Short mmCIF file of N, CA, C and O in Angstrom, two decimals:
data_model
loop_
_atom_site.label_atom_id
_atom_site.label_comp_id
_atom_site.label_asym_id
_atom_site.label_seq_id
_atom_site.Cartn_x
_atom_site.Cartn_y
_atom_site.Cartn_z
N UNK A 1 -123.30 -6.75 -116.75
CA UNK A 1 -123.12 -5.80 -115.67
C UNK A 1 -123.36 -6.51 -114.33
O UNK A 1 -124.20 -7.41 -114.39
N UNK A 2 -122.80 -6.29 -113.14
CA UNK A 2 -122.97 -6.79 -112.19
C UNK A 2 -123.92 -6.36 -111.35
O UNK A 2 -124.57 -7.28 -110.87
N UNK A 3 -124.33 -4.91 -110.88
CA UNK A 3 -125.22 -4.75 -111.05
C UNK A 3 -126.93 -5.76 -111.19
O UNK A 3 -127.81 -5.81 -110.33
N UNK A 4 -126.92 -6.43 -112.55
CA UNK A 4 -128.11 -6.89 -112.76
C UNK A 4 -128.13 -8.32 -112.49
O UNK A 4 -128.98 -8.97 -113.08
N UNK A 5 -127.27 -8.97 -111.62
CA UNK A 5 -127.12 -10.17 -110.30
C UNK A 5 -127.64 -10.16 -109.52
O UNK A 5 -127.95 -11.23 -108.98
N UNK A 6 -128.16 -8.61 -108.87
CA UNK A 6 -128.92 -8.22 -107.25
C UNK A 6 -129.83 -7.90 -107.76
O UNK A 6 -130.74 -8.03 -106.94
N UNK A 7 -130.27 -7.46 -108.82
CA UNK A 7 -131.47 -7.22 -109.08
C UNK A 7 -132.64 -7.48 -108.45
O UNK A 7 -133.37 -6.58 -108.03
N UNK A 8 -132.81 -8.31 -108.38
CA UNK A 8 -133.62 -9.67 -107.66
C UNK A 8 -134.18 -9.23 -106.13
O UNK A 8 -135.27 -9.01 -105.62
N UNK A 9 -132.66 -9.25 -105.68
CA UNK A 9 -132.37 -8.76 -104.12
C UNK A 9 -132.55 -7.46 -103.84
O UNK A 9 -133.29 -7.08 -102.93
N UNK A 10 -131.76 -6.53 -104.73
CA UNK A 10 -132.72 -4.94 -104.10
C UNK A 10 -133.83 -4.82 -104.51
O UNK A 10 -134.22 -3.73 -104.09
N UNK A 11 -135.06 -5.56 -105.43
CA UNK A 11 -136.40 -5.23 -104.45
C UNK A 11 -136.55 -6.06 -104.00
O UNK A 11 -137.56 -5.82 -103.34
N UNK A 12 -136.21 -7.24 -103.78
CA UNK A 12 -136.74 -7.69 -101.48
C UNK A 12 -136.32 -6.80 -101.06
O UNK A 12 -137.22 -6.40 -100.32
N UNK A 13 -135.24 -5.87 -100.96
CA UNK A 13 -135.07 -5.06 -99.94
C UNK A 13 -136.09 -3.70 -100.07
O UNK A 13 -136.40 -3.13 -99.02
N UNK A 14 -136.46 -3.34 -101.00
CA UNK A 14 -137.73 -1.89 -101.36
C UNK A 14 -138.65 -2.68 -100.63
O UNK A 14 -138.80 -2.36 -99.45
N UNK A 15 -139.61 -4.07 -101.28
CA UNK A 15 -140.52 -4.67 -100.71
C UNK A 15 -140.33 -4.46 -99.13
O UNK A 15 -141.00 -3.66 -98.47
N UNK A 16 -139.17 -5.42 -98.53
CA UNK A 16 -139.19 -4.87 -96.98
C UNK A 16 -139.01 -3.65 -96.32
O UNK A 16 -139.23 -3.61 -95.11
N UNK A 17 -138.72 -2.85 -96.80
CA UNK A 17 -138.84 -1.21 -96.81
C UNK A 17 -140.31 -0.92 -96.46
O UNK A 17 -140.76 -0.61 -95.35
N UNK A 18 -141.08 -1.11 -97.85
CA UNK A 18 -142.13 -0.63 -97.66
C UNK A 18 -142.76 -1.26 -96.64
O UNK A 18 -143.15 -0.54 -95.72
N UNK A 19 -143.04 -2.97 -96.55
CA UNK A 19 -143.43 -3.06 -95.63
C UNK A 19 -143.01 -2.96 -94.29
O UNK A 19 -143.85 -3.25 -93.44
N UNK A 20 -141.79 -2.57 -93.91
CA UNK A 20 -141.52 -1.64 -92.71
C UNK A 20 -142.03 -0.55 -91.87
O UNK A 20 -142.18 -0.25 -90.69
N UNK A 21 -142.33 0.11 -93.58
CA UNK A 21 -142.81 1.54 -93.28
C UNK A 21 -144.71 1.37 -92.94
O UNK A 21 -145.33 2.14 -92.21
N UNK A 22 -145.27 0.26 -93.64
CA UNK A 22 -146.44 -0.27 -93.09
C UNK A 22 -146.81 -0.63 -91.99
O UNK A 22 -147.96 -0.53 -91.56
N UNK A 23 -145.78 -1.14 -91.37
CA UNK A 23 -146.07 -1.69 -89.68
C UNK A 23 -145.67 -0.90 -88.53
O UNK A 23 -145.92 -1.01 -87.33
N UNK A 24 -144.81 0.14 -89.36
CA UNK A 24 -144.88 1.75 -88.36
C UNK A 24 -143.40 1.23 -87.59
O UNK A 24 -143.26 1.95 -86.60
N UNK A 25 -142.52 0.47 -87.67
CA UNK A 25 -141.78 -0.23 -87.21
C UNK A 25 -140.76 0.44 -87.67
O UNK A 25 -140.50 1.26 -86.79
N UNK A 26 -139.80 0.61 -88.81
CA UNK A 26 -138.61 1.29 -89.19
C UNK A 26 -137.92 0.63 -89.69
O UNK A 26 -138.60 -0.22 -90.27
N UNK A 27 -136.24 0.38 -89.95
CA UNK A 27 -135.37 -0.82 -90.11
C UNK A 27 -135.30 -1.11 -88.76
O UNK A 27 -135.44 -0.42 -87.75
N UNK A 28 -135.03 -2.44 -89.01
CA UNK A 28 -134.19 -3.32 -88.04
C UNK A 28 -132.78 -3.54 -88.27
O UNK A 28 -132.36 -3.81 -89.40
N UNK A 29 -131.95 -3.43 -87.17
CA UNK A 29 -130.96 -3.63 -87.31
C UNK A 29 -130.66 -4.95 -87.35
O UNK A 29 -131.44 -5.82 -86.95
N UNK A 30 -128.99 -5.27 -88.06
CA UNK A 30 -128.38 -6.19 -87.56
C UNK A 30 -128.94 -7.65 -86.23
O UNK A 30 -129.25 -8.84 -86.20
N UNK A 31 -128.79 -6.62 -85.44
CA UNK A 31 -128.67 -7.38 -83.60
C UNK A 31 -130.21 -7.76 -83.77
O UNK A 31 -130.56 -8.86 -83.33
N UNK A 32 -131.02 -7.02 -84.29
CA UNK A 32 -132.23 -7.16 -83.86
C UNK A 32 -132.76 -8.28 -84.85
O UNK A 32 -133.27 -9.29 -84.37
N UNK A 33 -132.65 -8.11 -86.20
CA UNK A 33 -132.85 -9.35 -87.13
C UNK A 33 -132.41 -10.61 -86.01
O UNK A 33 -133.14 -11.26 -85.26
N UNK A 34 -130.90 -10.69 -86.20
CA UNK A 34 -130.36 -12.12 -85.85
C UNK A 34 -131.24 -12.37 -84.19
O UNK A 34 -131.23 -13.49 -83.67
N UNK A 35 -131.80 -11.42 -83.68
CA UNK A 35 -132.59 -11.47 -82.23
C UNK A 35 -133.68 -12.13 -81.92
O UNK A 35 -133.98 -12.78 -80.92
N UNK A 36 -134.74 -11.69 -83.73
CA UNK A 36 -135.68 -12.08 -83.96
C UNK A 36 -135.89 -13.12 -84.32
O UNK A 36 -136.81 -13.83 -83.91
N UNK A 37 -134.81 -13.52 -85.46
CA UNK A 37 -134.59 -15.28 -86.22
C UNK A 37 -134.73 -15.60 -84.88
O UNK A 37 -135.88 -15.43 -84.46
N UNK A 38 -133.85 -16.05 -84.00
CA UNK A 38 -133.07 -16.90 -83.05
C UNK A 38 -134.64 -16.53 -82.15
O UNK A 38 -134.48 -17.45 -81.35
N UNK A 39 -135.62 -16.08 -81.83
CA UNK A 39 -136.64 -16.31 -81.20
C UNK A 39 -137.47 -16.98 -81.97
O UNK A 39 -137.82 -18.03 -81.43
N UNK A 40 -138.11 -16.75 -83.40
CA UNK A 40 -138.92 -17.21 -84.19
C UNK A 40 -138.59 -18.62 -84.55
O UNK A 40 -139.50 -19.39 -84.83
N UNK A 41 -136.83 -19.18 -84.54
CA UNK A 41 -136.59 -20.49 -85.09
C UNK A 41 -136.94 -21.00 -83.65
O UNK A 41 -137.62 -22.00 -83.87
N UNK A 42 -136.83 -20.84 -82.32
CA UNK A 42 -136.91 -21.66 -81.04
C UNK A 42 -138.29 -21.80 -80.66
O UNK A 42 -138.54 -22.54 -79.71
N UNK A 43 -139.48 -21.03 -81.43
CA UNK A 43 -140.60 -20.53 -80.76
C UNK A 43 -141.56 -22.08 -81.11
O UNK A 43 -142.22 -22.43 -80.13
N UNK A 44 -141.63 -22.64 -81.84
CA UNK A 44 -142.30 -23.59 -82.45
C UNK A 44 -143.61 -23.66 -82.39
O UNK A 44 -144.35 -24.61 -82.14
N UNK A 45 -143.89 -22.29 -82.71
CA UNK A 45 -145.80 -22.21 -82.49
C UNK A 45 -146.33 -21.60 -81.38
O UNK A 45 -147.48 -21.16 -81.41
N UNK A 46 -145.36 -21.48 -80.01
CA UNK A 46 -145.44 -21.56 -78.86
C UNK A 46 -145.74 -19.80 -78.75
O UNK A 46 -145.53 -19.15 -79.77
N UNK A 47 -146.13 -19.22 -77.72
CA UNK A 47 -147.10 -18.40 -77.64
C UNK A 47 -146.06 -17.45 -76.60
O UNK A 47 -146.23 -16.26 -76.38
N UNK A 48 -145.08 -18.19 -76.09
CA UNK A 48 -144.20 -17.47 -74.71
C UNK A 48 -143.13 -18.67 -75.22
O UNK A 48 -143.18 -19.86 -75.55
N UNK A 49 -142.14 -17.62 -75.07
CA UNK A 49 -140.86 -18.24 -74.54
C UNK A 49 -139.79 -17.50 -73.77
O UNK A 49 -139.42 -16.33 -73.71
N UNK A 50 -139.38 -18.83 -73.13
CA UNK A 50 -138.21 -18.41 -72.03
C UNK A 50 -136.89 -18.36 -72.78
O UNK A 50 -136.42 -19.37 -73.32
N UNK A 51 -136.27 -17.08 -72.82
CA UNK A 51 -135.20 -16.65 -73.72
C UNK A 51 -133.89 -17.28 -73.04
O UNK A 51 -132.88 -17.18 -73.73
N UNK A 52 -133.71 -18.06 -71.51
CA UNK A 52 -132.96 -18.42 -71.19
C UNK A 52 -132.42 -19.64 -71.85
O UNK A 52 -131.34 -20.17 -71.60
N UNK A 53 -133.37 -20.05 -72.80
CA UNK A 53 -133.19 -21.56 -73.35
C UNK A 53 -132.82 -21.46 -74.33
O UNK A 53 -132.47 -22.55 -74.79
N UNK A 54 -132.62 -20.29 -75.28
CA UNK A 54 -132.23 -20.43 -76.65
C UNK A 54 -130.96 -19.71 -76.99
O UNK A 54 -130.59 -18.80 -76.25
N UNK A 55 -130.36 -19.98 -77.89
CA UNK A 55 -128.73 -19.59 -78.23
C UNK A 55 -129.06 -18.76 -79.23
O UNK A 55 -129.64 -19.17 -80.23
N UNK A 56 -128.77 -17.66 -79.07
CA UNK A 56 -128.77 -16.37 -79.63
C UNK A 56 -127.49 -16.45 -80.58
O UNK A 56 -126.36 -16.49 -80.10
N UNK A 57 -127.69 -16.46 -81.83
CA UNK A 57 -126.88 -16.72 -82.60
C UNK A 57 -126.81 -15.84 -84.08
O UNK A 57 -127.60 -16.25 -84.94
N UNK A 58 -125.91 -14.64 -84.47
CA UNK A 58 -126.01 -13.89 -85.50
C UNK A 58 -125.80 -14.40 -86.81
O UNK A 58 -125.16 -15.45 -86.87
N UNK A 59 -126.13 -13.96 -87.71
CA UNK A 59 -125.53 -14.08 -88.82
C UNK A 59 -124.47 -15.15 -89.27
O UNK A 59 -124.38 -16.10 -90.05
N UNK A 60 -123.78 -14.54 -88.44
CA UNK A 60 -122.34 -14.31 -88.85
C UNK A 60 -122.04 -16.11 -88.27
O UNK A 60 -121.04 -16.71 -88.67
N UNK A 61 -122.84 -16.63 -87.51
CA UNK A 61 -122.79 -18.18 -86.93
C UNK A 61 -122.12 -17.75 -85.57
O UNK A 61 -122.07 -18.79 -84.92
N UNK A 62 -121.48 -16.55 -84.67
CA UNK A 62 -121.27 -15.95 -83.62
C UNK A 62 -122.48 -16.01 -82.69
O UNK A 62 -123.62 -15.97 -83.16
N UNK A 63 -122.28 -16.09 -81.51
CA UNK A 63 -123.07 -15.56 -80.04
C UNK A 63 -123.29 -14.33 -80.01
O UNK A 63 -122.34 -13.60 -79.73
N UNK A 64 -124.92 -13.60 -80.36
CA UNK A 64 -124.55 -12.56 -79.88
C UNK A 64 -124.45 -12.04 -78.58
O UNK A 64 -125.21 -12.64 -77.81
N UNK A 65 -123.61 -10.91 -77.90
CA UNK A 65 -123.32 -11.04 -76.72
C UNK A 65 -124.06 -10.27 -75.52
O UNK A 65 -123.98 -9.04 -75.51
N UNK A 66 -124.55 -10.73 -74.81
CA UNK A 66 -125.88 -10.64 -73.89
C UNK A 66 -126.31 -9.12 -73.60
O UNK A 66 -127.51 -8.95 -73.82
N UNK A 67 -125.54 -7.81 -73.09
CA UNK A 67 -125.75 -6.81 -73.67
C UNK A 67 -126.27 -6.01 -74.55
O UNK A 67 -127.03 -5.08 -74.26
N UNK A 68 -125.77 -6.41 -76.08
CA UNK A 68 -126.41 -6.58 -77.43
C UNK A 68 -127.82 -7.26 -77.21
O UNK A 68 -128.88 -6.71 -77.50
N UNK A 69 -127.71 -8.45 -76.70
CA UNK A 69 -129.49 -9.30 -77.33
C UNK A 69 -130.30 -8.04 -76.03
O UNK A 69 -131.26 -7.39 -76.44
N UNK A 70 -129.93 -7.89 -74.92
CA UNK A 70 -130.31 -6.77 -74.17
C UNK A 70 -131.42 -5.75 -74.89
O UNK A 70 -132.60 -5.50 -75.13
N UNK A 71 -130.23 -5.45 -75.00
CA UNK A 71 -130.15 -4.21 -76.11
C UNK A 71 -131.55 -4.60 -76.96
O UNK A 71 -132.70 -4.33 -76.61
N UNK A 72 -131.09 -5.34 -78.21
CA UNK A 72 -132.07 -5.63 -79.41
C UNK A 72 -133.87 -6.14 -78.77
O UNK A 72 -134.89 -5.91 -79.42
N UNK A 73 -133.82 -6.66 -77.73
CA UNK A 73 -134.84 -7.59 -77.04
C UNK A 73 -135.62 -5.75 -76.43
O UNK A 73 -136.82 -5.57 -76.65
N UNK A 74 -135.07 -4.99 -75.94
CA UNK A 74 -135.52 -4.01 -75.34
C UNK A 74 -136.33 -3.00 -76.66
O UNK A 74 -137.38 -2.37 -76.66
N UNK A 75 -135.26 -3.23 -77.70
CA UNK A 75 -135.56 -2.50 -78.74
C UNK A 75 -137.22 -3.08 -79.37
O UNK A 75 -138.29 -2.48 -79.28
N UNK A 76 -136.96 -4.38 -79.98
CA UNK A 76 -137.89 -5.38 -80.17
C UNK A 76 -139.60 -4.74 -79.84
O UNK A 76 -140.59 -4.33 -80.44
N UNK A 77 -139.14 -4.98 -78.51
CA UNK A 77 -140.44 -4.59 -77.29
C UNK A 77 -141.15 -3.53 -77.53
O UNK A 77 -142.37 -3.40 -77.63
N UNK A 78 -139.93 -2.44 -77.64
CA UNK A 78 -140.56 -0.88 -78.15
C UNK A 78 -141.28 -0.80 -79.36
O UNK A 78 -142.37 -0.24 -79.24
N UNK A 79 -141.03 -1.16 -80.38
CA UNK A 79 -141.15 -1.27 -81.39
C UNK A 79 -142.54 -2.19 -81.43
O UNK A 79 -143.11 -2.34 -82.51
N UNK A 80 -143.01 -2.73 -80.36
CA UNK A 80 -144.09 -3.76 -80.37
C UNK A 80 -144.52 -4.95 -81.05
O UNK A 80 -145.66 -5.41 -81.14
N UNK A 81 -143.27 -5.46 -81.59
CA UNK A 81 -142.85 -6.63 -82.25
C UNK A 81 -142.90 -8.07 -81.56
O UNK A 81 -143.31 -9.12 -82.06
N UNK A 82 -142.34 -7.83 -80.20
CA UNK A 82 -142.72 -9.06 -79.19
C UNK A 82 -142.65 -8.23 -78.07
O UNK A 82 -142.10 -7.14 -77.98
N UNK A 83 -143.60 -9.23 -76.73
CA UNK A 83 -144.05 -8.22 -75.60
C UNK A 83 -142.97 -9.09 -74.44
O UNK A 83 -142.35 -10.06 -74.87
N UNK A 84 -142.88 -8.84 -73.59
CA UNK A 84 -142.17 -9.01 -72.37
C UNK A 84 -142.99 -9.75 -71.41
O UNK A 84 -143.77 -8.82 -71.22
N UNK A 85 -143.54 -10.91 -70.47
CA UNK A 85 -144.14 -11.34 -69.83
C UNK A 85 -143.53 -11.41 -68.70
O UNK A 85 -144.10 -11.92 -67.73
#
């Protein structure tokens, strides 16, 4: 059955569920995942970063487009995931 291929993969996805629902946070979208990678891979330990320096880059190996990271970076914030300096 095909089906029992993801197996595996839909519970990482319950696991991140729940712990979603632990950090009071919700899903993340799309924009906001690829928002978060693309800060966490540039951050290198570093405590602040200047978002002008890093290439915002989705999934998909696309730019996401400045509006969108807008968007997701504003969302982010709310959500109290990373703060704004």
């Amino acid at each position: 059955m095909l089906f029992q291929k993801y197996v595996k993969f839909i519970q990482f996805i319950e696991i991140f569920d729940q712990m979603s629902k632990d950090l009071d946070i919700g899903r993340l979208t799309n924009h906001e995942k690829d928002t978060l990678l693309s800060l966490y891979r540039s951050s290198k330990d570093e405590k602040s970063i200047d978002i002008r320096s890093i290439n915002f880059i989705s999934y998909n190996g696309i730019v996401i487009p400045r509006s969108t990271l807008y968007k997701a970076l504003k969302s982010l914030c709310d959500k109290n995931i990373i703060k704004r300096l």
